[in-house]
Short mmCIF file of C-alpha atoms and ligand atoms in Angstrom, two decimals:
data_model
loop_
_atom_site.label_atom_id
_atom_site.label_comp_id
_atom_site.label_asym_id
_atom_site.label_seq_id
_atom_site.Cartn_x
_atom_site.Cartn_y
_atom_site.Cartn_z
CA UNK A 34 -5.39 1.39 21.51
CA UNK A 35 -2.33 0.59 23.91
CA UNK A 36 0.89 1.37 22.16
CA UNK A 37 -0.39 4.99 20.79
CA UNK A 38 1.12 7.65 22.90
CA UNK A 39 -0.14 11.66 23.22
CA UNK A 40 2.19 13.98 23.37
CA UNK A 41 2.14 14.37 26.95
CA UNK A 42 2.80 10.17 27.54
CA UNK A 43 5.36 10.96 25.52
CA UNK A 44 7.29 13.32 27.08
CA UNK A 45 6.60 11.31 30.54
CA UNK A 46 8.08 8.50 28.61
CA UNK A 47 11.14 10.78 27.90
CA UNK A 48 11.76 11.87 31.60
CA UNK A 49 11.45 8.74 32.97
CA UNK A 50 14.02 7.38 30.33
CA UNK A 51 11.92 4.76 29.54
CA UNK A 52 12.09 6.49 25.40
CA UNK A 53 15.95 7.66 24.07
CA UNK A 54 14.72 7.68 20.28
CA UNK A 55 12.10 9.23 18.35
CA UNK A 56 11.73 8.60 14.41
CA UNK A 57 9.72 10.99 12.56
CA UNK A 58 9.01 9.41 9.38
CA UNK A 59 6.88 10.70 6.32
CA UNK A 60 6.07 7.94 3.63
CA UNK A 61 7.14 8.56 0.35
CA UNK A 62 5.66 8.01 -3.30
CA UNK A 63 7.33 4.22 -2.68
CA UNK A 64 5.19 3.97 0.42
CA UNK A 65 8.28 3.90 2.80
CA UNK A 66 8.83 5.47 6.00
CA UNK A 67 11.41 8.05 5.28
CA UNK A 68 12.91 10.62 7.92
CA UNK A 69 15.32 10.87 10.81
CA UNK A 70 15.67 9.00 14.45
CA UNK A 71 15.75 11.84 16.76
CA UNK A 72 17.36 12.27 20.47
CA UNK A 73 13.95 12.22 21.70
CA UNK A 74 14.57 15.38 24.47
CA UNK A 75 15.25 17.05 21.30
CA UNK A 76 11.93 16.07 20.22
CA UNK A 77 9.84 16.69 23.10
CA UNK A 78 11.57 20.32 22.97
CA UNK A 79 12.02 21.31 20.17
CA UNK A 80 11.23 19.57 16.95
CA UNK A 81 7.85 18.46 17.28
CA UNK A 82 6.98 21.52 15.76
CA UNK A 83 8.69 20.50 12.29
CA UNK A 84 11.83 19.38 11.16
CA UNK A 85 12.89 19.76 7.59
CA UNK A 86 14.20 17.14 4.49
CA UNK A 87 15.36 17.67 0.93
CA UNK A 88 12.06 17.87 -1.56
CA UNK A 89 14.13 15.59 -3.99
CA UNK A 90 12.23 12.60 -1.38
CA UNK A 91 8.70 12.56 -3.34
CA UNK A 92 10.64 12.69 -6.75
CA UNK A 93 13.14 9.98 -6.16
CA UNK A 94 12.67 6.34 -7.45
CA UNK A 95 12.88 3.54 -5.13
CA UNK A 96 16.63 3.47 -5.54
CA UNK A 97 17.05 7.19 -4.89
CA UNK A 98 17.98 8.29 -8.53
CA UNK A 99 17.20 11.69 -9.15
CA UNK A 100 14.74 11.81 -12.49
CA UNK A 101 14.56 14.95 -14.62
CA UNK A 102 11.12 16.05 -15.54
CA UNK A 103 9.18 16.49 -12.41
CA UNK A 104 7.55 20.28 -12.15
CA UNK A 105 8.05 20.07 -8.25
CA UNK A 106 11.97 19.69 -7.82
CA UNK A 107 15.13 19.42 -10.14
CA UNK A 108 18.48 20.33 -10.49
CA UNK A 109 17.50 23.69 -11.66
CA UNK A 110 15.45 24.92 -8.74
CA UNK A 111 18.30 23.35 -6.39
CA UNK A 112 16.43 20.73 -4.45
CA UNK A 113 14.97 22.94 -1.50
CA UNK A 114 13.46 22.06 1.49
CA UNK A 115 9.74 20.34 2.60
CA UNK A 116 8.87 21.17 6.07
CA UNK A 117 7.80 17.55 7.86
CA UNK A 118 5.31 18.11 10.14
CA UNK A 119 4.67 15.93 12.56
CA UNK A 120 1.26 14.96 12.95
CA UNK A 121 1.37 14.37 17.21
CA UNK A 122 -2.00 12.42 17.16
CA UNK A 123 0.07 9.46 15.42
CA UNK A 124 3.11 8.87 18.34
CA UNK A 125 3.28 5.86 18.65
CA UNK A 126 5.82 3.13 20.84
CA UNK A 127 7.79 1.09 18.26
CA UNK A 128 8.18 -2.03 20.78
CA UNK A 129 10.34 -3.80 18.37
CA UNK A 130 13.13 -1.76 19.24
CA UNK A 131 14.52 -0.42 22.61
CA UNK A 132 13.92 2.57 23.67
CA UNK A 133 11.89 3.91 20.76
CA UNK A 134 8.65 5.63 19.82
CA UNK A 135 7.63 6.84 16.16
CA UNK A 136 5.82 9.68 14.85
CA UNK A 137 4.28 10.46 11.30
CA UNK A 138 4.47 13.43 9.51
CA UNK A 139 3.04 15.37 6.97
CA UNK A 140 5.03 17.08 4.45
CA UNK A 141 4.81 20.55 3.53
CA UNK A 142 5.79 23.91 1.48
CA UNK A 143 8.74 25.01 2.83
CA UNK A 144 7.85 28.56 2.26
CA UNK A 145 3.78 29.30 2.46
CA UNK A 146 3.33 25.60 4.91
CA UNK A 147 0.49 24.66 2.51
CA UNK A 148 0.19 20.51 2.16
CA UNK A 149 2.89 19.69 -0.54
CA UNK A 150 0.12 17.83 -3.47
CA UNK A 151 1.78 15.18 -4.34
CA UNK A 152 2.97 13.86 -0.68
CA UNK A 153 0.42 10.48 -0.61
CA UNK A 154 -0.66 11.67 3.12
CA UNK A 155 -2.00 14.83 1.37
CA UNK A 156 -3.64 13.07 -1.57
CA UNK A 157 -5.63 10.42 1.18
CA UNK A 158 -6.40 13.46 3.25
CA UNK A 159 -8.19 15.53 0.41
CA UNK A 160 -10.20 12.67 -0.68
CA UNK A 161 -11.09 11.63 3.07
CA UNK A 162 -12.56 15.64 3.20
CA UNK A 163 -13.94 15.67 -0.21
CA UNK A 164 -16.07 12.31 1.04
CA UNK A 165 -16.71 14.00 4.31
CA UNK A 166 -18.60 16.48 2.39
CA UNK A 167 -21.25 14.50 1.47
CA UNK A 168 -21.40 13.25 4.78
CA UNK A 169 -19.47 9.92 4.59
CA UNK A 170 -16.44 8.52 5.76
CA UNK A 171 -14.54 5.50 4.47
CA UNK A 172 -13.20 2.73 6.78
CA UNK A 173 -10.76 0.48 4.90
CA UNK A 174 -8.58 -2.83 5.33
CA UNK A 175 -5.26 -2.99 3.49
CA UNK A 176 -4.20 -7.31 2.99
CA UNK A 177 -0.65 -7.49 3.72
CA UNK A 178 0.63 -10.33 1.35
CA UNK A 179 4.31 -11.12 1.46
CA UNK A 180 7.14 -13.65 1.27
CA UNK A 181 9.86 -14.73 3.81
CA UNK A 182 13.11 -16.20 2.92
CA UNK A 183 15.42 -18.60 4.92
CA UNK A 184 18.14 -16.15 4.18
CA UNK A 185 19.17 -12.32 5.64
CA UNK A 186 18.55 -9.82 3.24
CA UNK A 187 22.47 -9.35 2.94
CA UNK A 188 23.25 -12.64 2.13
CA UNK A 189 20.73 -12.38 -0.77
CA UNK A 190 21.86 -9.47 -2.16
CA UNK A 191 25.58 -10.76 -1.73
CA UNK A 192 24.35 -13.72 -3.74
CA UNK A 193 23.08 -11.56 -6.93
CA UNK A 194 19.54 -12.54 -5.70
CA UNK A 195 19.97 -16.13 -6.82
CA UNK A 196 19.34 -19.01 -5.02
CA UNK A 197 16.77 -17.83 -2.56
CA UNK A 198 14.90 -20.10 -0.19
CA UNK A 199 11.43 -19.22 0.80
CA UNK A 200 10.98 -20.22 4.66
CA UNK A 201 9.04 -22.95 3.71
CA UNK A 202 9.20 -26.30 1.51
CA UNK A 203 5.70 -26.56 0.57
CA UNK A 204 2.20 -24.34 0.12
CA UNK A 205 1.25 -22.91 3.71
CA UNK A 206 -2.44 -21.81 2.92
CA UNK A 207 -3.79 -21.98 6.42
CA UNK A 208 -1.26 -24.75 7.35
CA UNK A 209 -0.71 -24.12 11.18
CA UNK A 210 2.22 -26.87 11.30
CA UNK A 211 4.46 -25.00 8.69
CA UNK A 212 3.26 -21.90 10.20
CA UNK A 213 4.35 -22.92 13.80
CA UNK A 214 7.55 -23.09 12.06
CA UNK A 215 7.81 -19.56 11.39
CA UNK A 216 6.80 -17.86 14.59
CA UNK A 217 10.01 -17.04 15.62
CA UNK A 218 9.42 -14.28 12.88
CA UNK A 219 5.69 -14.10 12.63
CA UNK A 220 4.55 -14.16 16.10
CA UNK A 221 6.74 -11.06 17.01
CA UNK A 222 5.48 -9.17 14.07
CA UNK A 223 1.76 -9.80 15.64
CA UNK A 224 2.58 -8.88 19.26
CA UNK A 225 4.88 -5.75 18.18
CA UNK A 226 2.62 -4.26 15.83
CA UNK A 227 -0.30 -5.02 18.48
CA UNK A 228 1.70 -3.17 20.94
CA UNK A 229 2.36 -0.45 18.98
CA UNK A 230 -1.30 -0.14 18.74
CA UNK A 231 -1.97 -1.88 15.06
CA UNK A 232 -5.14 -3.45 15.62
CA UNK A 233 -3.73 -6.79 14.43
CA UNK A 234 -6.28 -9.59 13.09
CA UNK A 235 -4.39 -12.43 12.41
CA UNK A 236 -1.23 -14.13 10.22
CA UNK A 237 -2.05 -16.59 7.97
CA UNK A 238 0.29 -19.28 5.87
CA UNK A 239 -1.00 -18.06 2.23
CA UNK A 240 -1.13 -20.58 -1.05
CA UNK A 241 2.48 -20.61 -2.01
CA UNK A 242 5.56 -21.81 -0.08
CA UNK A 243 6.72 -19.08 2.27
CA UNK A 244 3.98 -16.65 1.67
CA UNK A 245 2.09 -14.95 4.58
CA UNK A 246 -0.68 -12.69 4.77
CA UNK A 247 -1.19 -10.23 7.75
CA UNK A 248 -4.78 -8.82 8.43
CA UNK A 249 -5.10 -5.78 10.24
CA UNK A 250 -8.99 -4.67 11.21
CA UNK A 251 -10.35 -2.24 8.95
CA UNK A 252 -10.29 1.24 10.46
CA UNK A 253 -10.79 5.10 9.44
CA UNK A 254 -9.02 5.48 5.51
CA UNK A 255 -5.93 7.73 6.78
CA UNK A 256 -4.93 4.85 9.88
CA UNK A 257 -5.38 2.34 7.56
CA UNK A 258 -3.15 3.67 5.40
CA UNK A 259 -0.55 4.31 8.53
CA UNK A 260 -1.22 1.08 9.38
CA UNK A 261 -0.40 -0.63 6.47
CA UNK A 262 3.33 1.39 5.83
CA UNK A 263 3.85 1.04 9.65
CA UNK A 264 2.88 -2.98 9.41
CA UNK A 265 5.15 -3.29 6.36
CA UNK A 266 7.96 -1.39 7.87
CA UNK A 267 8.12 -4.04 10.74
CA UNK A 268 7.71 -6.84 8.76
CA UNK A 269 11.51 -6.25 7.00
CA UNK A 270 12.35 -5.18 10.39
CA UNK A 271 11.14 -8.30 12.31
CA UNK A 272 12.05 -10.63 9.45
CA UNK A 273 15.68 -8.93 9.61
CA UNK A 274 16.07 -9.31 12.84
CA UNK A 275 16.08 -12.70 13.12
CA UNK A 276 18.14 -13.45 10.24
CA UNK A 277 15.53 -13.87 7.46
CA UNK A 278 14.32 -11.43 4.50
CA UNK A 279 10.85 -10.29 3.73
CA UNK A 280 9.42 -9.33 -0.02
CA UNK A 281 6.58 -7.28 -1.08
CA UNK A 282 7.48 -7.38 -4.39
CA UNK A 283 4.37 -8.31 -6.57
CA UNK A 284 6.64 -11.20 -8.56
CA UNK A 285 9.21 -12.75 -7.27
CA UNK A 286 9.14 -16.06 -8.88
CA UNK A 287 7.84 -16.55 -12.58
CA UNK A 288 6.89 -19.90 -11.32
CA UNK A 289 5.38 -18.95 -7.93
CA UNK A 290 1.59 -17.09 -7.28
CA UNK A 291 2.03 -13.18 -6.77
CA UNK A 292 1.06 -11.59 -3.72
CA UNK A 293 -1.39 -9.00 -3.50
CA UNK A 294 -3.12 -6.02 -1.40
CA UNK A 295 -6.77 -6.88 -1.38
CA UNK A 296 -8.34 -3.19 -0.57
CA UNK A 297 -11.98 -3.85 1.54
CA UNK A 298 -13.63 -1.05 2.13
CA UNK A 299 -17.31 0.39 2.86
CA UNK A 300 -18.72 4.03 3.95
CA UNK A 301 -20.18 5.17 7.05
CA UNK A 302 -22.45 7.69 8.51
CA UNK A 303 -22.69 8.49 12.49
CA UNK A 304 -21.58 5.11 13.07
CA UNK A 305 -24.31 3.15 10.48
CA UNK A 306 -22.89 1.00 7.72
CA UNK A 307 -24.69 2.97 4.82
CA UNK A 308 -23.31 0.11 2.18
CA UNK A 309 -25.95 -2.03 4.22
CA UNK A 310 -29.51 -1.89 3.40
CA UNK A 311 -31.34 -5.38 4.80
CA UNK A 312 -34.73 -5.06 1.89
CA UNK A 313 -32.22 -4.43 -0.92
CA UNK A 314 -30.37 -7.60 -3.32
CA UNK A 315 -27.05 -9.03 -1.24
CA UNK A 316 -27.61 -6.05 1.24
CA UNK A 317 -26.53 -3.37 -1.08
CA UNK A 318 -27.71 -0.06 -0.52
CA UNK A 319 -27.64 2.25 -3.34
CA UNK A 320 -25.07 4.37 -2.13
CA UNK A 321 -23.16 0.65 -2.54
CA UNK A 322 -23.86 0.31 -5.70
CA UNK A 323 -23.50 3.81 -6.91
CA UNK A 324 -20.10 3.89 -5.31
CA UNK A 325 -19.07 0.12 -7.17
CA UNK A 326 -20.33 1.61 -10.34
CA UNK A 327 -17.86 4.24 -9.74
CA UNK A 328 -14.54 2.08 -8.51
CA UNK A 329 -15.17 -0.35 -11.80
CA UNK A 330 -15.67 2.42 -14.27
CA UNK A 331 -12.32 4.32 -13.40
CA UNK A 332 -10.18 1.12 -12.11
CA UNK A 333 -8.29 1.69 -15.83
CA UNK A 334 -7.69 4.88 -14.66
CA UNK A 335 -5.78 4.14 -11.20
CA UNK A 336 -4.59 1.72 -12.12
CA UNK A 337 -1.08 2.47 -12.18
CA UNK A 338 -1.89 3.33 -8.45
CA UNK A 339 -2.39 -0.10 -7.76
CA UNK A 340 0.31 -1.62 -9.69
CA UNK A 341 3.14 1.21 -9.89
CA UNK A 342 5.93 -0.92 -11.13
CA UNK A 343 6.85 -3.11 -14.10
CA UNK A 344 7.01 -6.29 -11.90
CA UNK A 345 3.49 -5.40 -10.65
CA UNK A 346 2.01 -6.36 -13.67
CA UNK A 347 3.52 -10.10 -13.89
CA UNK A 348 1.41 -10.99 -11.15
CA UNK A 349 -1.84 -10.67 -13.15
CA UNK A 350 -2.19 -13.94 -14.60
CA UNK A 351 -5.26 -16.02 -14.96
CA UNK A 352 -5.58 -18.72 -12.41
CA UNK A 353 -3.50 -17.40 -10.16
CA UNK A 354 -6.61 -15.47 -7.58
CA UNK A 355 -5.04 -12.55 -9.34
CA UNK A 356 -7.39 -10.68 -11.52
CA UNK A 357 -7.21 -9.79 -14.86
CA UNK A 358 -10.86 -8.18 -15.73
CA UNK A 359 -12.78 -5.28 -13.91
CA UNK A 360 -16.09 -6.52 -13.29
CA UNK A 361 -17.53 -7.32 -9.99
CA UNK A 362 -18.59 -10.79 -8.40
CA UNK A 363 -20.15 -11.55 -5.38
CA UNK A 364 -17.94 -13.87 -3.13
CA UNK A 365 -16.16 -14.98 -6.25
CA UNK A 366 -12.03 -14.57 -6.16
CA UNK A 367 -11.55 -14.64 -9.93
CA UNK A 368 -13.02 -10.56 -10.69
CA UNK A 369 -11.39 -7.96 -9.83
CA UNK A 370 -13.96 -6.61 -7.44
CA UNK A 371 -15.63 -9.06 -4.95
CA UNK A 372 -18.81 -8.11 -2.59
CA UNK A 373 -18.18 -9.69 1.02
CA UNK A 374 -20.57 -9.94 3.49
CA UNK A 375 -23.32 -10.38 1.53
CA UNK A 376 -26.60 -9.66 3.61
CA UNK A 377 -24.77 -8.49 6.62
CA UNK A 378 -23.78 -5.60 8.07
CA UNK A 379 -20.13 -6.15 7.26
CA UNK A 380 -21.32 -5.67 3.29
CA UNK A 381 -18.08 -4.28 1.60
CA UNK A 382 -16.27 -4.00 -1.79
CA UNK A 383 -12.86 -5.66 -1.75
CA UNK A 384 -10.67 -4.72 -4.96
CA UNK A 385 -8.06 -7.81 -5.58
CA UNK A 386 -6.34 -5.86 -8.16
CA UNK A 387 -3.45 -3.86 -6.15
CA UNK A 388 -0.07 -5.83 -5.42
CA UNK A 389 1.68 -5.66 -2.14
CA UNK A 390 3.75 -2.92 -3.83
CA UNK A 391 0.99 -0.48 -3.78
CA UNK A 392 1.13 2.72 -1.77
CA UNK A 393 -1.67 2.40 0.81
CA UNK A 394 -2.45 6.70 0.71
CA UNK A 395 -2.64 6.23 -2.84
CA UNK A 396 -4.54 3.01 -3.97
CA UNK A 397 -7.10 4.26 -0.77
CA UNK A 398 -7.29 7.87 -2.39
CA UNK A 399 -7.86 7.35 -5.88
CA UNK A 400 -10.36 4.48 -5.28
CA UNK A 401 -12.69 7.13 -2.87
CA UNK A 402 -12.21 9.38 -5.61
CA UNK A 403 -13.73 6.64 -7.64
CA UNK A 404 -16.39 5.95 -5.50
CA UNK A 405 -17.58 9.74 -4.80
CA UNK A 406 -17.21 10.29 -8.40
CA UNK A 407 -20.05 7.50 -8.97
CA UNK A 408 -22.10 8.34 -5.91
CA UNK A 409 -22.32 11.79 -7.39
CA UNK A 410 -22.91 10.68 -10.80
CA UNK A 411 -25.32 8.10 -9.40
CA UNK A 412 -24.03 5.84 -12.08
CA UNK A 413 -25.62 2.55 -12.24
CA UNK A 414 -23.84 -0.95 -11.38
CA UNK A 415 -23.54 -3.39 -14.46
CA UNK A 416 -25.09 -6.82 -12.55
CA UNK A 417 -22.82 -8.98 -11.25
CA UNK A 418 -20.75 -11.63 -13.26
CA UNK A 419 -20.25 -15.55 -12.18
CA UNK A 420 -17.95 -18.38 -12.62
CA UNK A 421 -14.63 -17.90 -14.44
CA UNK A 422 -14.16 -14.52 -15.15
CA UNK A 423 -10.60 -15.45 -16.40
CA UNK A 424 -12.74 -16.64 -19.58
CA UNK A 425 -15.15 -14.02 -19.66
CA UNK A 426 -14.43 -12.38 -23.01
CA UNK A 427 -16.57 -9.71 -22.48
CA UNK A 428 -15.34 -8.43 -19.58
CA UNK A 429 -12.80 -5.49 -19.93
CA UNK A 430 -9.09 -6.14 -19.25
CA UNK A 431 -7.23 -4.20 -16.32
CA UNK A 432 -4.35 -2.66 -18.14
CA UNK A 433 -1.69 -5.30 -18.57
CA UNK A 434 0.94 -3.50 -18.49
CA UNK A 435 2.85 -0.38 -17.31
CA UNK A 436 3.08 1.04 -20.04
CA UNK A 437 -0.82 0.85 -21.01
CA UNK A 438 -1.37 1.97 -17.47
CA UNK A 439 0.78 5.11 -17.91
CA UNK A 440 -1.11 6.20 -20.67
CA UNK A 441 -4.69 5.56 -19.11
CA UNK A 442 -3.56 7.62 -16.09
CA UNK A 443 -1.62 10.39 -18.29
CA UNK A 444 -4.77 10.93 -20.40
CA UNK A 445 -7.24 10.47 -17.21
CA UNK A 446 -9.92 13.30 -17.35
CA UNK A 447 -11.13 12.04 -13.89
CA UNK A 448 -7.85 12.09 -11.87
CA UNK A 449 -7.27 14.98 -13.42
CA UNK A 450 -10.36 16.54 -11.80
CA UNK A 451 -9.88 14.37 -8.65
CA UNK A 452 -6.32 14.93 -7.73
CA UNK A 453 -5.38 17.92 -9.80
CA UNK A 454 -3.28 18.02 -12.83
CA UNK A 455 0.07 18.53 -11.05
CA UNK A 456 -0.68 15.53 -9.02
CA UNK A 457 -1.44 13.82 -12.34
CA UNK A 458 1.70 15.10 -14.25
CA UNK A 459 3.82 13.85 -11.31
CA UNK A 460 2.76 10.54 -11.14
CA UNK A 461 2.58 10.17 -14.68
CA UNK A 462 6.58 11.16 -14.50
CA UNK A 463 7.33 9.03 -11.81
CA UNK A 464 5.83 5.97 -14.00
CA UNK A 465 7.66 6.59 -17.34
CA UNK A 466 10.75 7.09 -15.23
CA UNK A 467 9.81 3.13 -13.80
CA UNK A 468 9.33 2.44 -17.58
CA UNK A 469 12.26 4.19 -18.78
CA UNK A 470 14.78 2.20 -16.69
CA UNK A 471 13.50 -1.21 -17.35
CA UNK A 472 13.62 -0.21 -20.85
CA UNK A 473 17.47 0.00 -20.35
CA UNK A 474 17.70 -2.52 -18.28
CA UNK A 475 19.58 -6.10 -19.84
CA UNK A 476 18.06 -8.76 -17.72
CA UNK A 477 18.91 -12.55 -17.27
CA UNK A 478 16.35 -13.24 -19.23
CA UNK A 479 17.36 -11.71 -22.42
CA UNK A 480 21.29 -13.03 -21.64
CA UNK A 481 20.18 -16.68 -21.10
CA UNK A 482 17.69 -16.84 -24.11
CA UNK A 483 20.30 -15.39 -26.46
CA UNK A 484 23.92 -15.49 -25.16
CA UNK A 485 24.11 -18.41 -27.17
CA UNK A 486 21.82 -18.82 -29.97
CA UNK A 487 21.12 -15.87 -31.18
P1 ADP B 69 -11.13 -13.09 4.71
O1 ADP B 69 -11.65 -14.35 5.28
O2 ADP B 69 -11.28 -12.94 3.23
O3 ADP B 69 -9.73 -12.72 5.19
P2 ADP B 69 -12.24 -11.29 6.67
O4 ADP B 69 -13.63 -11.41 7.16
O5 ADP B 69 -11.15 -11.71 7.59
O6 ADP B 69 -12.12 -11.97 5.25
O7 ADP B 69 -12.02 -9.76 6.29
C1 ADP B 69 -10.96 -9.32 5.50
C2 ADP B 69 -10.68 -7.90 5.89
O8 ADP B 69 -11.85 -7.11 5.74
C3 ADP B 69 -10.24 -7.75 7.35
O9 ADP B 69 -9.05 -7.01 7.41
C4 ADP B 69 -11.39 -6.98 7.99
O10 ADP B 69 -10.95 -6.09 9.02
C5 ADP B 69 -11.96 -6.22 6.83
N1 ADP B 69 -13.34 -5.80 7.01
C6 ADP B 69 -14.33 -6.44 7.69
N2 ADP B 69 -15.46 -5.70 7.67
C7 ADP B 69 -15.19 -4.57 6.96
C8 ADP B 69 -15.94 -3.43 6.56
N3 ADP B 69 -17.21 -3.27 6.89
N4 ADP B 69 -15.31 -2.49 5.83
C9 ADP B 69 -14.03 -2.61 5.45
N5 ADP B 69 -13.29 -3.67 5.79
C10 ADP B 69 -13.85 -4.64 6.52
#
């Protein structure tokens, strides 16, 4: 792709002054890119290597609190260091600002340079290898739903959050007028990210005033993932600089739809789509199936994975295209689990039940954990449901809340085995933690139903 740079373009880049700034980012349990802007003749010499940060950054909360109870860092043990490593095949140009290239960077031990468990790169990489085994590899697609606001981000914070104006008056699904309206923020996000070399799909108005949807083509599991925190990096970026603000919160509205992170993905072999098989029903081979079987079964148990805050959870409401049950459809945007491209080559699983909150290393990794977990139990696929599965009171609920989805993923047997217990335990932390706070929290809500007549 244009826009990715080896090391060697790089440093050309550097001599010819053409690049003055390097970031070397890691992406935290939030999803965020997280490091330091480097002189970038400091990079090219010297720290490409490593570099170092404090290992309070995959224990933090997404305000940067510092909660007790995680094995991996505290108070007590004095907040060492992680070693960032950056990972050179992943240089990149950030065209969106001068003079500037990005690099990610996986995080580890500080002492024996082992892969710290619980950094989300780490956790998508073991999976990736533990599918490679059996001689597959995952390709992915990550939606990008979000909102944009009339307003900067500082003027709605300076406001209390009140009052905010999404960039449009009316719902924009696939409404090219109102989107024409917004180019001066979407068409940069397109043409930066495409430079930068995101293989960039398309924007799209989606069904709610000021929501947007970016597709990026589906690619290799571990650059999807990049993609996606890279893609939603810019998009507060872009939005910011021109005066507007962007939200990937799940919820922003009790009155307005959610938006989501629709997860495609299907498994390859020397280049063959192994999900297809032409003589079988919809074109799904077994592996398919076996690997659906797999997803559906132990979507309770990632959940929290999908949906890791307490706002998460108010966007799964029936009606809405966001799912409440975990069966499987095919070409039907009510379950939780639709087959696309029937028939076709392009046959692939999308699950419509992670938020645009979700971590992309994290939602990918525990669903191919999933997957490989039915392949290799060759469990069978439950036949497909039709029409409303809002009302389909058989069907099993997705946890509804975070609290329920704490508990499936504390007490998950699979995860356990999948990502390892301390993995498990820190996750599990980080989501009480989430719980904890709201739990203290007094909100509008409560003050405006009471205040008076209580
Ligand atoms: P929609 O009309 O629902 O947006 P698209 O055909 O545009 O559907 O595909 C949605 C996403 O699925 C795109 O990001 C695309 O790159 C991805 N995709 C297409 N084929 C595959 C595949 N075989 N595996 C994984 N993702 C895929």
């Amino acid at each position: 792709m244009p826009g990715t740079l080896t090391f060697d373009d790089l440093k050309s880049c550097v001599m010819d002054k053409l690049i003055d700034t390097v970031l070397v980012c890691f992406v935290d349990v939030q999803g965020r890119l997280t490091g330091k802007r480097f002189h970038a003749m400091n990079f090219v010499e010297n720290s490409f290597e490593e570099t170092h940060c404090c290992n309070y950054l995959l224990a933090t909360d997404i305000e940067m609190a510092t909660p007790d109870g995680y094995a991996s860092s505290s108070w007590e043990s004095g907040y060492g260091d992680y070693v960032m490593k950056p990972d050179l095949s992943t240089i990149r140009l950030v065209p969106w600002l001068e003079g500037t290239a990005m690099v990610l960077c996986d995080v580890l031990d500080h002492h024996t340079h082992q892969p710290v468990p619980h950094s989300p790169r780490a956790i998508l990489k073991k999976q990736i290898a533990q599918l490679a085994e059996l001689g597959f590899e995952a390709k992915m697609a990550t939606e990008l739903e979000f909102f944009l606001f009339e307003q900067s981000f500082d003027d709605i914070r300076k406001s209390g959050f009140r009052d905010m104006q999404p960039i449009s008056g009316y719902n924009e699904d696939y409404n090219i007028f109102q989107t024409t309206k917004e180019e001066e923020v979407m068409r940069p996000i397109r043409n930066h990210l495409f430079a930068a070399g995101l293989p960039i799909e398309n924007t799209k108005g989606e069904a709610e005033a000021g929501q947007e949807e970016l597709n990026i083509r589906y690619a290799p599991a571990l650059d999807c993932a990049d993609h996606h925190s890279i893609a939603k990096h810019a998009v507060k970026e872009i939005a910011w600089q021109n005066g507007r603000a962007a939200t990937f919160l799940p919820k922003w509205h009790k009155d307005r739809v959610g938006s989501s992170s629709h997860v495609h993905q299907s498994l390859w072999k020397n280049g063959d789509a192994i999900f297809f098989d032409p003589s079988a029903e919809h074109g799904m081979s077994k592996v398919m199936s076996h690997y659906m079987a797999g997803l559906i079964k132990y979507s309770p148990d990632y959940t929290y994975f999908l949906a890791p805050y307490v706002n998460s959870y108010k966007r799964f409401s029936k009606g809405t295209f966001a799912p409440t049950k975990t069966v499987w459809s095919v070409d039907n945007r009510t379950a939780g689990f639709r087959l696309c491209g029937e028939k076709t080559k392009g046959v692939r699983v999308e699950c419509r039940i992670g938020g645009s909150d979700l971590n992309p290393y994290l939602a990918q990794a525990v669903m191919i954990a999933a997957g490989i977990k039915g392949i290799k139990d060759k469990m069978e696929l439950s036949p497909a449901t039709t029409g409303d599965v809002y009302e389909d009171a058989k069907a099993s609920d997705i946890p509804q809340t975070l609290r329920k989805a704490t508990e499936t993923l504390r007490g998950s047997k699979f995860l356990r085995e999948a990502l390892g217990d301390d993995v498990v335990d820190h996750y599990t932390r980080a989501a009480e933690w989430e719980q904890e706070e709201f739990d203290r929290a007094v909100t509008d809500w409560e003050i405006a139903r009471g205040f008076e007549r209580a």
